[in-house]
Amino acid sequence: MGPGAVSLAVPYFIDRQLAGSWGFNAREYMDGPFEDGAETQGNQSALNRRDAFLKGVRLIQNQAKANFEGEAYYDLTDEQQDEILESFESGDVEMRGMSSSQFF
């Protein structure tokens, strides 16, 4: 087994990306109208990547607390964490501004 995300500085990398121009969609057209597009068009939301990431992570935490007796996501078993992520992947979680499957 190799090094984990923390020892590889993945959280630091993600924070830097979201704080920079990529996180704010600086090189993308971000004015409306915002309508559901084809899957090949990617995200058609008014949310920038930074806001979408924050909303999604908070919603994952809320799903953990709601479905597993108030437990934080990081305290769940691997199987319970997978269950939450699979519900996001399949689009079963209601998310404002974009679908949970787009976030996933």
XYZ file of C-alpha atoms in Angstrom:
104
model
C 0.000 0.000 0.000
C 1.367 3.406 -0.960
C 1.225 6.810 0.653
C -2.147 8.361 1.473
C -3.685 11.601 0.262
C -2.498 13.636 3.235
C 1.137 12.561 2.893
C 0.914 13.394 -0.831
C -0.461 16.877 0.029
C -3.700 16.309 -1.898
C -5.795 18.578 0.401
C -3.257 21.375 -0.103
C -3.355 20.885 -3.880
C -7.176 20.965 -3.960
C -7.299 24.097 -1.783
C -4.831 25.893 -4.052
C -6.752 24.934 -7.196
C -10.090 26.070 -5.743
C -8.607 29.363 -4.489
C -7.137 30.194 -7.894
C -8.586 31.030 -11.286
C -9.643 27.404 -11.956
C -11.822 27.391 -8.828
C -13.552 30.576 -9.928
C -14.008 29.428 -13.551
C -12.035 32.492 -14.643
C -11.547 31.316 -18.244
C -15.119 30.149 -18.801
C -18.291 31.894 -19.843
C -20.362 32.089 -16.659
C -23.334 34.260 -17.648
C -26.775 32.731 -18.171
C -28.987 31.343 -19.294
C -28.334 28.253 -17.204
C -30.324 25.367 -18.599
C -29.843 21.622 -18.512
C -27.468 20.743 -21.292
C -26.372 17.493 -22.817
C -24.068 15.366 -20.691
C -21.237 16.051 -23.139
C -21.509 19.790 -22.415
C -20.388 19.424 -18.820
C -21.612 21.578 -15.980
C -24.191 24.180 -16.995
C -24.601 25.663 -13.514
C -24.096 29.203 -12.294
C -21.982 27.750 -9.482
C -18.258 28.078 -9.875
C -16.105 25.064 -9.035
C -15.169 26.447 -5.628
C -18.790 26.907 -4.546
C -19.879 23.557 -6.024
C -17.073 21.751 -4.185
C -17.949 23.382 -0.871
C -21.681 22.653 -1.278
C -20.993 19.051 -2.225
C -18.636 18.352 0.665
C -21.058 19.909 3.134
C -23.901 17.860 1.691
C -21.864 14.658 2.048
C -21.388 15.497 5.720
C -25.115 16.250 6.119
C -26.024 12.938 4.480
C -23.744 11.094 6.890
C -25.322 12.753 9.918
C -28.872 12.246 8.633
C -28.452 8.598 7.652
C -26.087 7.319 10.342
C -27.280 8.666 13.701
C -25.400 11.953 13.623
C -22.015 10.431 12.765
C -19.510 12.523 10.828
C -18.611 11.197 7.381
C -14.985 10.525 8.342
C -16.148 8.402 11.319
C -18.254 6.054 9.169
C -17.147 2.622 8.052
C -15.771 2.246 4.531
C -19.046 0.592 3.468
C -21.137 3.455 4.865
C -18.943 6.041 3.147
C -19.277 4.112 -0.116
C -23.064 4.065 0.302
C -23.150 7.859 0.500
C -20.791 8.300 -2.447
C -22.816 5.841 -4.539
C -25.980 7.840 -3.817
C -24.198 10.946 -5.134
C -22.894 9.107 -8.182
C -26.367 7.875 -9.102
C -27.921 11.337 -8.608
C -30.178 10.238 -5.739
C -29.199 13.139 -3.473
C -31.043 16.437 -3.976
C -28.522 19.219 -4.558
C -29.283 22.838 -5.431
C -27.462 24.368 -8.372
C -26.340 21.084 -9.910
C -27.098 17.393 -9.675
C -25.274 15.271 -7.143
C -24.045 13.070 -10.000
C -22.436 16.134 -11.644
C -20.747 16.945 -8.339
C -19.534 13.367 -8.029
